[in-house]
Every structure is written in C-alpha cells, then in structure tokens.
Coordinates of C-alpha atoms in Angstrom, one line a residue:
M6 CA 11.9 -103.1 29.5
K7 CA 12.8 -100.6 26.7
K8 CA 10.3 -99.6 24.1
S9 CA 11.3 -100.2 20.6
V10 CA 11.1 -97.1 18.2
S11 CA 9.5 -97.7 14.9
P12 CA 11.6 -96.8 11.9
V13 CA 8.6 -95.2 10.3
S14 CA 8.2 -92.8 13.3
C15 CA 11.7 -91.7 12.9
F16 CA 11.1 -90.7 9.3
R17 CA 7.7 -89.0 10.1
L18 CA 9.0 -86.7 12.8
P19 CA 11.1 -84.5 10.6
E20 CA 8.3 -84.4 8.0
M21 CA 5.9 -83.1 10.7
V22 CA 8.3 -80.4 11.8
E23 CA 8.8 -79.4 8.2
R24 CA 5.1 -79.1 7.6
S25 CA 4.6 -77.1 10.7
N26 CA 7.4 -74.7 9.7
T27 CA 5.9 -74.3 6.2
R28 CA 2.5 -73.5 7.7
Y29 CA 4.0 -70.9 10.0
H30 CA 6.0 -69.4 7.2
R31 CA 2.9 -69.1 5.0
M32 CA 1.0 -67.4 7.8
F33 CA 3.8 -65.0 8.4
I34 CA 4.0 -64.1 4.7
T35 CA 0.3 -63.6 4.6
R36 CA 0.3 -61.3 7.5
I37 CA 3.2 -59.3 6.1
S38 CA 1.4 -59.0 2.8
M39 CA -1.8 -57.7 4.4
I40 CA 0.1 -55.1 6.4
F41 CA 2.0 -54.0 3.3
L42 CA -1.3 -53.8 1.4
L43 CA -2.9 -51.7 4.1
I44 CA 0.1 -49.3 4.2
S45 CA 0.0 -49.0 0.5
I46 CA -3.7 -48.2 0.5
L47 CA -3.2 -45.5 3.2
S48 CA -0.3 -44.0 1.3
V49 CA -2.3 -43.7 -1.9
L50 CA -5.2 -42.1 -0.1
S51 CA -2.9 -39.7 1.6
W52 CA -1.3 -38.6 -1.7
F53 CA -4.8 -38.3 -3.2
L54 CA -5.9 -35.9 -0.4
I55 CA -2.7 -33.9 -0.7
L56 CA -3.0 -33.5 -4.5
S57 CA -6.7 -32.6 -4.2
S58 CA -6.0 -29.9 -1.6
T59 CA -3.3 -28.3 -3.9
N60 CA -5.2 -28.6 -7.2
P61 CA -4.7 -25.2 -8.9
N62 CA -8.1 -25.6 -10.7
R63 CA -9.9 -25.9 -7.4
V64 CA -12.2 -22.9 -6.9
L65 CA -11.8 -21.8 -3.3
D66 CA -11.9 -18.0 -3.2
H67 CA -11.6 -15.9 -0.1
I68 CA -15.0 -14.7 1.0
S69 CA -15.2 -11.5 3.0
V70 CA -18.5 -10.9 4.8
S71 CA -18.7 -7.3 5.8
G72 CA -22.5 -7.2 6.4
P73 CA -25.8 -8.4 5.1
T74 CA -26.3 -8.3 1.4
D75 CA -29.2 -8.9 -1.0
S76 CA -26.9 -10.0 -3.8
P77 CA -27.4 -13.5 -5.0
L78 CA -24.8 -16.1 -4.0
I79 CA -23.0 -17.6 -7.0
I80 CA -21.5 -21.0 -6.8
I81 CA -18.9 -21.9 -9.5
K82 CA -18.4 -25.7 -9.9
N83 CA -14.9 -27.0 -10.3
S84 CA -13.8 -28.4 -13.6
E85 CA -10.7 -30.3 -14.6
K86 CA -11.0 -29.1 -18.2
S87 CA -9.3 -26.0 -19.5
P88 CA -11.4 -22.9 -20.3
Q89 CA -11.1 -23.6 -24.0
Q90 CA -12.5 -27.1 -23.5
N91 CA -15.3 -25.8 -21.4
D92 CA -16.2 -23.3 -24.2
A93 CA -16.1 -26.1 -26.8
E94 CA -18.7 -28.0 -24.8
L95 CA -21.2 -25.2 -24.4
P96 CA -24.7 -26.2 -25.5
N97 CA -25.6 -25.7 -29.1
P98 CA -29.0 -23.8 -29.2
K99 CA -29.9 -25.7 -32.4
N100 CA -29.5 -29.0 -30.7
S101 CA -32.2 -29.0 -28.0
G102 CA -31.5 -32.6 -27.1
A103 CA -27.9 -32.1 -26.1
K104 CA -27.2 -32.7 -22.5
T105 CA -25.5 -29.8 -20.7
E106 CA -23.7 -29.5 -17.4
E107 CA -24.9 -26.6 -15.2
V108 CA -21.8 -24.5 -14.4
V109 CA -23.4 -21.7 -12.4
Q110 CA -26.1 -22.1 -9.8
T111 CA -27.8 -19.0 -8.4
L112 CA -29.7 -19.1 -5.2
S113 CA -31.6 -16.0 -6.2
C114 CA -32.5 -15.4 -9.8
N115 CA -34.8 -12.4 -9.5
Q116 CA -32.0 -9.8 -9.1
K117 CA -29.4 -8.4 -11.3
V118 CA -25.9 -9.6 -10.4
S119 CA -23.5 -6.8 -9.6
P120 CA -20.4 -6.7 -7.5
P121 CA -20.9 -5.0 -4.1
S122 CA -19.2 -1.7 -3.4
P123 CA -16.3 -2.1 -1.0
R124 CA -17.1 -0.9 2.5
P125 CA -15.5 2.5 3.2
L126 CA -12.9 2.8 5.9
K127 CA -14.6 4.0 9.1
V128 CA -12.5 6.8 10.7
Y129 CA -13.0 8.3 14.1
M130 CA -11.5 11.9 14.2
Y131 CA -10.7 13.8 17.3
D132 CA -12.4 17.2 17.6
M133 CA -9.1 18.9 18.5
S134 CA -8.6 22.7 19.0
P135 CA -8.1 24.7 15.8
E136 CA -4.6 25.6 16.9
F137 CA -3.6 22.1 15.7
H138 CA -5.1 22.3 12.2
F139 CA -6.9 25.0 10.4
G140 CA -5.9 27.6 12.9
L141 CA -2.3 27.2 11.5
L142 CA -3.7 28.6 8.3
G143 CA -5.2 31.7 10.0
W144 CA -8.8 30.3 10.3
K145 CA -10.8 31.3 13.4
P146 CA -14.1 29.8 14.4
E147 CA -17.1 32.2 14.4
R148 CA -18.2 31.2 17.9
N149 CA -17.1 29.3 20.9
G150 CA -17.4 25.5 20.8
V151 CA -16.8 25.3 17.1
V152 CA -13.6 23.6 16.0
W153 CA -14.2 22.9 12.3
P154 CA -15.0 25.2 9.4
D155 CA -18.1 24.6 7.3
V156 CA -16.4 23.2 4.2
R157 CA -19.5 23.7 2.2
V158 CA -19.1 27.5 2.2
N159 CA -15.7 28.2 3.8
V160 CA -12.6 26.1 2.9
P161 CA -9.6 27.6 4.6
H162 CA -7.1 28.7 1.9
H163 CA -3.7 26.9 1.8
P164 CA -0.8 29.2 1.2
G165 CA 0.7 27.0 -1.5
G166 CA 4.4 27.4 -2.5
L167 CA 6.8 24.9 -1.1
N168 CA 4.5 24.3 1.8
L169 CA 2.1 22.7 -0.6
Q170 CA 4.2 19.7 -1.4
H171 CA 3.7 18.3 2.2
S172 CA 0.0 19.2 2.4
V173 CA -1.5 15.7 2.6
E174 CA -2.7 16.5 6.1
Y175 CA -4.9 19.3 4.7
W176 CA -6.5 17.2 2.0
L177 CA -7.2 14.2 4.2
T178 CA -8.9 16.3 6.9
L179 CA -11.1 18.1 4.3
D180 CA -12.2 14.8 2.9
L181 CA -13.2 13.5 6.3
L182 CA -15.2 16.6 7.1
F183 CA -17.0 16.5 3.8
S184 CA -17.8 12.8 4.2
E185 CA -20.3 13.5 7.0
L186 CA -22.2 16.1 5.0
P187 CA -25.4 15.4 3.0
E188 CA -23.7 17.1 0.1
D189 CA -21.3 14.2 -0.2
S190 CA -23.3 12.2 -2.8
R191 CA -20.4 9.8 -3.7
T192 CA -21.5 6.2 -3.9
S193 CA -18.0 4.8 -3.6
R194 CA -16.3 6.7 -0.8
A195 CA -13.0 5.4 0.4
A196 CA -13.4 6.7 4.0
I197 CA -16.2 8.1 6.1
R198 CA -16.1 9.8 9.5
V199 CA -17.9 8.1 12.3
K200 CA -18.8 9.7 15.7
N201 CA -18.6 6.5 17.7
Y202 CA -15.1 5.1 18.4
T203 CA -16.4 1.5 18.7
E204 CA -17.5 1.6 15.1
A205 CA -14.2 2.9 13.8
D206 CA -11.4 1.0 12.0
V207 CA -8.8 3.7 12.8
V208 CA -8.5 7.0 14.8
F209 CA -7.4 10.1 12.9
V210 CA -5.3 12.7 14.6
P211 CA -5.8 16.1 12.8
F212 CA -2.5 17.8 13.5
F213 CA -1.0 19.6 10.5
S214 CA 2.5 18.7 11.5
S215 CA 4.2 19.6 8.2
L216 CA 2.6 23.0 8.1
S217 CA 3.5 23.5 11.8
Y218 CA 7.2 22.7 11.0
N219 CA 7.3 24.9 7.9
R220 CA 5.8 27.9 9.5
F221 CA 6.6 27.8 13.2
S222 CA 9.8 25.7 13.8
K223 CA 12.1 28.7 14.3
V224 CA 12.6 30.1 17.8
T225 CA 12.0 33.8 18.1
Q226 CA 13.9 36.0 20.6
K227 CA 10.9 36.0 23.0
Q228 CA 10.5 32.2 23.0
K229 CA 12.3 29.4 24.8
L230 CA 10.7 26.9 22.5
S231 CA 9.3 27.2 19.0
R232 CA 5.6 27.2 18.5
D233 CA 6.0 23.9 16.6
R234 CA 7.7 22.3 19.6
E235 CA 5.0 23.6 21.9
L236 CA 2.3 22.2 19.7
Q237 CA 4.1 18.8 19.6
D238 CA 4.2 18.7 23.4
K239 CA 0.5 19.6 23.6
L240 CA -0.3 17.0 21.1
V241 CA 1.4 14.2 23.0
K242 CA -0.3 15.3 26.2
F243 CA -3.7 15.4 24.6
V244 CA -3.5 12.2 22.6
T245 CA -2.1 10.0 25.3
A246 CA -4.7 11.2 27.7
Q247 CA -7.6 10.0 25.5
K248 CA -9.6 6.9 26.3
E249 CA -9.2 5.7 22.7
W250 CA -5.4 5.8 22.9
K251 CA -5.4 3.9 26.2
I252 CA -7.7 1.2 24.9
S253 CA -5.5 0.4 21.9
G254 CA -2.1 1.6 23.0
G255 CA -2.3 4.0 20.1
K256 CA -1.8 1.2 17.5
D257 CA -5.0 2.2 15.6
H258 CA -4.2 5.9 15.5
V259 CA -3.2 7.6 12.2
I260 CA -0.9 10.6 12.6
M261 CA 0.5 12.7 9.7
A262 CA 4.2 13.4 9.6
H263 CA 4.8 13.9 5.9
H264 CA 7.6 16.5 6.1
P265 CA 10.9 14.6 7.1
N266 CA 11.5 17.1 9.9
S267 CA 8.0 17.2 11.3
M268 CA 7.0 15.6 14.6
S269 CA 10.7 15.6 15.5
T270 CA 10.1 15.0 19.2
A271 CA 6.6 13.7 19.3
R272 CA 7.3 10.9 17.0
H273 CA 9.4 9.2 19.7
K274 CA 6.4 9.2 22.1
L275 CA 3.7 8.4 19.6
Y276 CA 5.4 5.8 17.5
P277 CA 2.9 3.0 18.2
A278 CA 0.6 4.9 15.8
M279 CA 0.5 4.6 12.0
F280 CA 2.4 7.6 10.5
V281 CA 1.7 9.0 7.1
V282 CA 5.1 9.9 5.8
A283 CA 7.0 10.9 2.6
D284 CA 9.8 8.4 3.2
F285 CA 11.8 6.8 6.1
G286 CA 15.0 8.6 5.5
R287 CA 15.0 10.4 8.9
Y288 CA 13.3 7.7 11.0
S289 CA 14.7 4.8 13.0
P290 CA 13.0 1.5 12.0
R291 CA 11.6 1.3 15.5
V292 CA 9.7 4.6 15.1
A293 CA 8.6 4.2 11.4
N294 CA 8.8 1.5 8.8
V295 CA 7.1 0.3 5.7
D296 CA 5.2 -2.5 7.4
K297 CA 3.6 -0.2 10.0
D298 CA 3.2 3.1 8.2
I299 CA 1.8 4.7 5.0
V300 CA 3.9 6.4 2.3
A301 CA 1.9 9.2 0.7
P302 CA 2.7 11.2 -2.4
Y303 CA 3.9 14.8 -2.4
K304 CA 1.5 17.3 -3.8
H305 CA 3.0 18.2 -7.2
L306 CA 3.9 21.8 -7.7
V307 CA 3.9 22.0 -11.5
P308 CA 0.5 22.2 -13.2
S309 CA -1.0 19.0 -14.5
Y310 CA -0.5 18.5 -18.2
V311 CA -4.1 18.5 -19.4
N312 CA -4.8 17.4 -23.0
D313 CA -1.3 16.3 -23.6
T314 CA -0.8 15.7 -27.3
S315 CA 3.0 15.5 -27.2
G316 CA 4.8 12.4 -28.3
F317 CA 8.2 10.8 -28.6
D318 CA 9.4 13.0 -31.4
S319 CA 8.0 16.3 -30.0
R320 CA 10.0 16.0 -26.7
P321 CA 13.5 17.0 -27.9
V322 CA 15.3 16.7 -24.5
L323 CA 16.4 13.2 -23.7
L324 CA 17.1 13.6 -20.0
Y325 CA 16.0 16.4 -17.7
F326 CA 17.1 17.6 -14.2
Q327 CA 16.8 21.0 -12.6
G328 CA 17.2 21.6 -8.9
A329 CA 19.6 21.7 -6.1
I330 CA 22.8 19.8 -7.0
Y331 CA 25.0 19.9 -3.9
R332 CA 23.1 18.0 -1.2
K333 CA 24.0 16.2 2.1
A334 CA 24.2 12.5 2.8
G335 CA 23.0 10.3 -0.1
G336 CA 22.6 13.4 -2.3
F337 CA 26.3 13.2 -3.4
V338 CA 25.0 11.2 -6.4
R339 CA 23.6 14.4 -7.8
Q340 CA 26.9 16.3 -8.0
E341 CA 28.7 13.2 -9.5
L342 CA 26.0 12.9 -12.2
Y343 CA 26.2 16.6 -12.9
Y344 CA 29.9 16.3 -13.8
L345 CA 29.2 13.2 -15.9
L346 CA 26.2 14.7 -17.9
K347 CA 26.5 18.4 -18.0
E348 CA 28.3 18.5 -21.4
E349 CA 25.9 16.0 -23.1
K350 CA 24.0 17.8 -25.9
D351 CA 20.6 16.2 -25.4
V352 CA 20.7 16.4 -21.6
H353 CA 19.4 19.3 -19.5
F354 CA 21.2 19.2 -16.0
S355 CA 21.3 22.5 -14.2
F356 CA 20.8 24.3 -10.9
G357 CA 17.4 25.5 -10.1
S358 CA 15.2 26.9 -7.3
V359 CA 11.7 28.2 -6.7
Q360 CA 12.9 31.8 -7.3
N361 CA 12.5 33.6 -10.6
H362 CA 9.5 31.4 -11.6
G363 CA 11.6 28.3 -11.1
I364 CA 8.6 26.0 -10.7
S365 CA 6.9 27.1 -14.0
K366 CA 10.2 26.8 -15.8
A367 CA 10.7 23.3 -14.5
G368 CA 7.2 22.4 -15.7
V369 CA 8.0 23.6 -19.2
G370 CA 11.3 21.7 -19.2
M371 CA 9.7 18.4 -18.1
R372 CA 7.0 18.7 -20.7
S373 CA 9.7 19.0 -23.4
S374 CA 11.7 15.9 -22.1
K375 CA 11.3 12.2 -22.6
F376 CA 12.9 11.2 -19.3
C377 CA 13.2 13.1 -16.0
L378 CA 15.8 12.3 -13.3
N379 CA 14.6 11.8 -9.8
I380 CA 17.8 11.5 -7.7
A381 CA 18.1 11.1 -4.0
G382 CA 18.9 14.3 -2.1
D383 CA 18.9 14.9 1.6
T384 CA 16.3 12.2 1.9
P385 CA 15.4 9.3 -0.5
S386 CA 12.4 11.0 -2.0
S387 CA 11.6 14.4 -3.4
N388 CA 8.6 16.2 -5.0
R389 CA 10.5 16.0 -8.3
L390 CA 9.1 12.5 -8.9
F391 CA 5.5 13.7 -8.7
D392 CA 6.2 16.8 -10.8
A393 CA 7.6 14.4 -13.5
I394 CA 4.4 12.3 -13.3
A395 CA 2.2 15.3 -13.6
S396 CA 4.3 16.4 -16.7
H397 CA 4.1 12.9 -18.3
C398 CA 7.9 12.7 -18.3
I399 CA 9.1 9.1 -17.7
P400 CA 10.8 9.2 -14.3
V401 CA 14.3 7.7 -14.0
I402 CA 14.7 7.0 -10.3
I403 CA 18.1 6.9 -8.8
S404 CA 17.5 6.4 -5.1
D405 CA 18.3 3.0 -3.6
D406 CA 16.4 3.5 -0.4
I407 CA 13.2 5.1 -1.8
E408 CA 9.8 3.8 -0.7
L409 CA 6.9 4.6 -3.0
P410 CA 3.1 5.2 -2.4
Y411 CA 0.8 2.3 -3.0
E412 CA 3.5 0.0 -4.2
D413 CA 1.7 -3.0 -2.9
V414 CA -1.0 -2.5 -5.6
L415 CA 0.8 -0.4 -8.2
N416 CA 3.7 -1.6 -10.3
Y417 CA 6.0 1.4 -10.9
N418 CA 8.1 -0.6 -13.4
E419 CA 5.4 0.0 -15.9
F420 CA 6.0 3.7 -16.0
C421 CA 9.3 4.3 -14.3
I422 CA 13.0 3.3 -14.8
F423 CA 15.0 2.3 -11.7
V424 CA 18.8 2.6 -11.7
R425 CA 21.1 1.7 -8.8
A426 CA 23.3 4.6 -7.7
S427 CA 26.4 2.6 -8.3
D428 CA 25.4 1.8 -11.9
A429 CA 24.3 5.4 -12.6
L430 CA 27.8 6.6 -11.7
K431 CA 29.5 4.4 -14.3
K432 CA 30.5 6.5 -17.3
G433 CA 28.1 6.0 -20.2
F434 CA 25.8 3.6 -18.3
L435 CA 22.8 5.9 -17.7
L436 CA 22.7 7.5 -21.2
G437 CA 23.2 4.1 -22.8
L438 CA 20.2 2.8 -20.8
V439 CA 17.8 5.6 -21.7
R440 CA 18.9 5.7 -25.3
S441 CA 18.2 2.0 -25.7
I442 CA 14.5 2.7 -25.0
G443 CA 12.9 3.1 -28.4
R444 CA 9.7 4.8 -29.5
E445 CA 7.4 1.8 -29.0
E446 CA 8.6 1.0 -25.4
W447 CA 8.5 4.7 -24.5
N448 CA 5.0 5.2 -25.8
K449 CA 3.8 2.2 -23.8
M450 CA 5.3 3.6 -20.6
W451 CA 4.1 7.1 -21.4
G452 CA 0.5 5.8 -21.9
R453 CA 0.6 4.0 -18.6
L454 CA 2.0 7.1 -16.9
K455 CA -1.1 9.1 -18.1
E456 CA -3.4 6.4 -16.7
V457 CA -1.9 6.4 -13.2
E458 CA -1.2 10.2 -12.8
R459 CA -4.5 10.8 -11.0
Y460 CA -3.5 8.4 -8.2
F461 CA -1.0 11.1 -7.1
D462 CA -3.2 14.1 -7.5
L463 CA -4.5 15.5 -4.2
R464 CA -7.7 17.5 -4.6
F465 CA -10.9 18.5 -2.9
P466 CA -13.7 17.8 -3.2
A467 CA -13.7 14.4 -4.9
K468 CA -16.8 13.6 -7.0
D469 CA -18.2 10.3 -8.1
D470 CA -16.8 10.5 -11.6
D471 CA -13.4 11.4 -10.3
G472 CA -12.4 7.8 -9.6
D473 CA -9.5 7.1 -7.4
Y474 CA -7.4 10.2 -6.9
G475 CA -4.7 10.7 -4.3
V476 CA -6.9 11.2 -1.2
Q477 CA -8.9 8.0 -2.0
M478 CA -5.7 6.0 -2.7
I479 CA -4.2 7.0 0.6
W480 CA -7.4 6.0 2.5
K481 CA -7.4 2.7 0.7
A482 CA -3.7 2.2 1.7
V483 CA -4.7 2.8 5.3
A484 CA -7.6 0.3 4.9
R485 CA -5.2 -2.4 3.7
K486 CA -3.4 -2.0 7.0
A487 CA -6.6 -2.2 9.1
P488 CA -6.6 -6.0 9.6
L489 CA -3.0 -5.9 10.9
V490 CA -3.9 -2.9 13.1
K491 CA -6.8 -4.9 14.6
M492 CA -4.5 -7.8 15.4
K493 CA -2.0 -5.5 17.1
V494 CA -4.7 -4.0 19.2
H495 CA -6.0 -7.4 20.3
R496 CA -2.5 -8.5 21.2
F497 CA -2.0 -5.3 23.2
Q498 CA -5.2 -6.0 25.1
R499 CA -4.1 -9.5 26.2
F500 CA -2.9 -8.3 29.6
T501 CA -5.1 -5.2 30.0
R502 CA -8.8 -4.7 30.7
P503 CA -9.6 -2.2 28.0
F504 CA -13.3 -2.3 28.6
L505 CA -12.9 -0.9 32.1
I506 CA -10.8 2.1 31.0

C-alpha cells in the first residue's frame, strides 16, 4: 500500500535545503573574513617592524670595545622630533614646575666625559740584519748583536736628493723604533712596536726597498746579480721562513715597495702581504691593488711654504709645469699639452730637471702660480703633486689611473682639480676651466690646501702638538685595513693548524 505524500512536505523540503545552504554560506563567509582579518593584522605588524628597523632617527651607533674603560656610558634616547623641536622643549629654568623629559642618562656621574683616545696600531717588526735597512745608508752597529741604531742620539742620515721622494720606508722605521723608547711622550700615537707577535695587528718588514733600488740596482763588472737583486732574494728566503709568515700566509705583513721599480722580483713571491706603494702603474692587479695595499705620499722635495701670506692676486702665473716632457706610456699627454700651452702668456710650461738648482727653481715657480699641473708620466703619479701641495699651489691632476693617499678619508676635490686626459687635450678646454675659477673659489681651495698639507709631510720625530702628519696618516691607513687583514688570516687558517707551526 503506497504512502501518500503531504503537499505541505513537498513545499517544506526546498525551504529546509535553502536554509541549510544559507547557514553554510554564512559560516564560509565568516571564516573567510576571519582569515582575511588575521592576514591583515599580520601584514600591518610586519610593515610596522620594517619601518621601525629602518627609521633614520633611530640611534643605533656602532660600538667598538677595544678594552676596559672607566669612561661613563652615555645612553641617548630616541626622539621622533627634529633637533629644533627638542631645543624648543628644553626646560625653562624660571619655570620649576615644568615637566621635562630626560634625554641623557649617565651610568657614572662622578667623572668628566671625554672621548677615549683611539687604540694605536700594534706592530711587530722583524729584527733584520742592518744590510736590509740602515746599513744601506752606511750605518754600522757598534757591537755584534745590535741591529738598530739608538735613534735618541744617532739617527742615520738620509742622502736626500731624488732618493728622498721614495723615503717612506725610512720614516716609518724611525717612528716604530722611537715608539718603544721612554722619550716618546706622545699620548696619541698612531702605531707602537710590540715584541710579541700574538699581540700585533700587523707585521712590519723593515727592508728599504726603494733605497736599495736607487743605489744598488746596477750590475757591476764583477757581479752576476746586482746587490739589490741579491737583497731581494735574501729577503724572500728570510721572510717566508719565519713562523709569523707561515701562520698567516703573509697576509698580515707590511712590506714597503714605494719606488715603482723596487721589489721587482720579490713582489711576485711576497704578494700576499700588504705593500706600501706610490701607485699601481707597474703592478698586476693580482700582485698589488687598492683594496689590499696602501698608497703613501712621496716626500716633497721643495721646501714647505712657511708663513705663506700670498694670495690670488700675488700669484701672477695662472698655470705652472716644469719637468720632463717626453715620457713613455701614458706620459704622451705631457708633450701634447706642451704644444697646446707653450705660447700662452700666463702659462709656464717648460723642460726642467734637478740639475742647476732645478728643485729650488721649481719651488719658486710654484709659489708664484695659482695652479700647478700634475700630469701622468711613466707612471700615474709623481712627486710633483706633493711639491705643489707644499707650495700651496692648487694641483690640476691629469692622470686617469692615479690612486691617492688616504682617499677613503680625505676628499681631494676640496683642494684639487681633476681633468680627464681626453678633455685636457681639447683645444681651449683646460685654460677655460682654470680661468673660470674666480678669487672666492680659489681662496676656498687654497685655504683647504694649507689645512691638509701636513698630512703629506713626512718627518721625525713627531711630537704631541704635531697632530696627524704623514707618518701618522700612513699608520692610520694601515689600521683601517687591519680588520680585513684579520679576516683574511682567519680564512687562510681554515685548513691549516697554525698553532702547531
């Protein structure tokens, strides 16, 4: 017997299905909304964290801890207000009831706040035979076992002349010897000699390579090799046999090779070391480069211009150059400029040499000139740049491949003019450029030049009131490479056992 279906049930069934679908749809929308809300909240939080981490007003300075210090620790709170706004909200001493925000908290209030002196570079220097250093100047030790002169009473004389321009090796070695004496009363030394290699940041190799090349690179009739070549061979044998070289692979060694032709054979065997050079014109990038090595100034040959009272109007020569004109390689620019400028009335461009008082004449000429040309010769650099600086003559540098001392901390654009060689050879370009520089701009560059000239002045001894002269600036340049040197040494030691050497 068939059951009868109520008409009411037929109408309720679709209604129940519709209600069920509506409920499911609402639940689905609710869940989607909650997920969307959660994602939105997470996104906002993420953006907030990113913006907070990149806030330029956030005070998060690099802190270098070099040793224990008694100086109070100063904490500077962050502020979203500008310095002017902060100044405007400083407490009024007449309004004792004003609420102030503490900006500086000190953990120690009983001491005077003063910036700590930077830690000097610690240098371990080999006690090498005098034949490598002062013996090249004719110095002889008074007794056996002595390898260094007593620089308090007997500083070996440097011969001067053209040899002097590459004498950085002489000044750095004297400074290290003096640093270990009680007479060195400087409170802000850039480098000190240490006797223990494990305390050192770098190892200094006291070979006067430029002097060796200048004096002993020629082969005499009785020699198969020049004395310079023999010394280079001895140097390689000595240095690579040392425990300190084996531990670091030589990467923490500092070797002087300032003359472009010095260390001509040894450089290819000792290249892991840091070289002190004049430029990189005669080096392959594998042997020497600006990332690994130090560019040091030449020793200027003209006298320093003490008590310079000259000015824009008292220097009648616009542009000055005196020296060798026909050079090899990149030096072709000199001869091309000579033909362009030799007839100009306010330009001095002539041949010159050290003979017949050439250096003193060049000094007088530079002091009478507003601008002095420094043009690439056989190599990208020359001593002429540093003679110009010592004479307070604005250098005009035409050397596309030149590398300059301390350029990571010193802006040469403030006191030098740089001209591309291709532009300098365009007729009228160079003179148009220097003539466009008026009195006000020239005075500004001239003033800055007098401020920085001491950075290139190599002297001994340095006193506390001397500030940063050439020797100190070179040591500081080495110190700035020290962290990279340490990393290289650690990487070298990955697959060695240096502590068992």
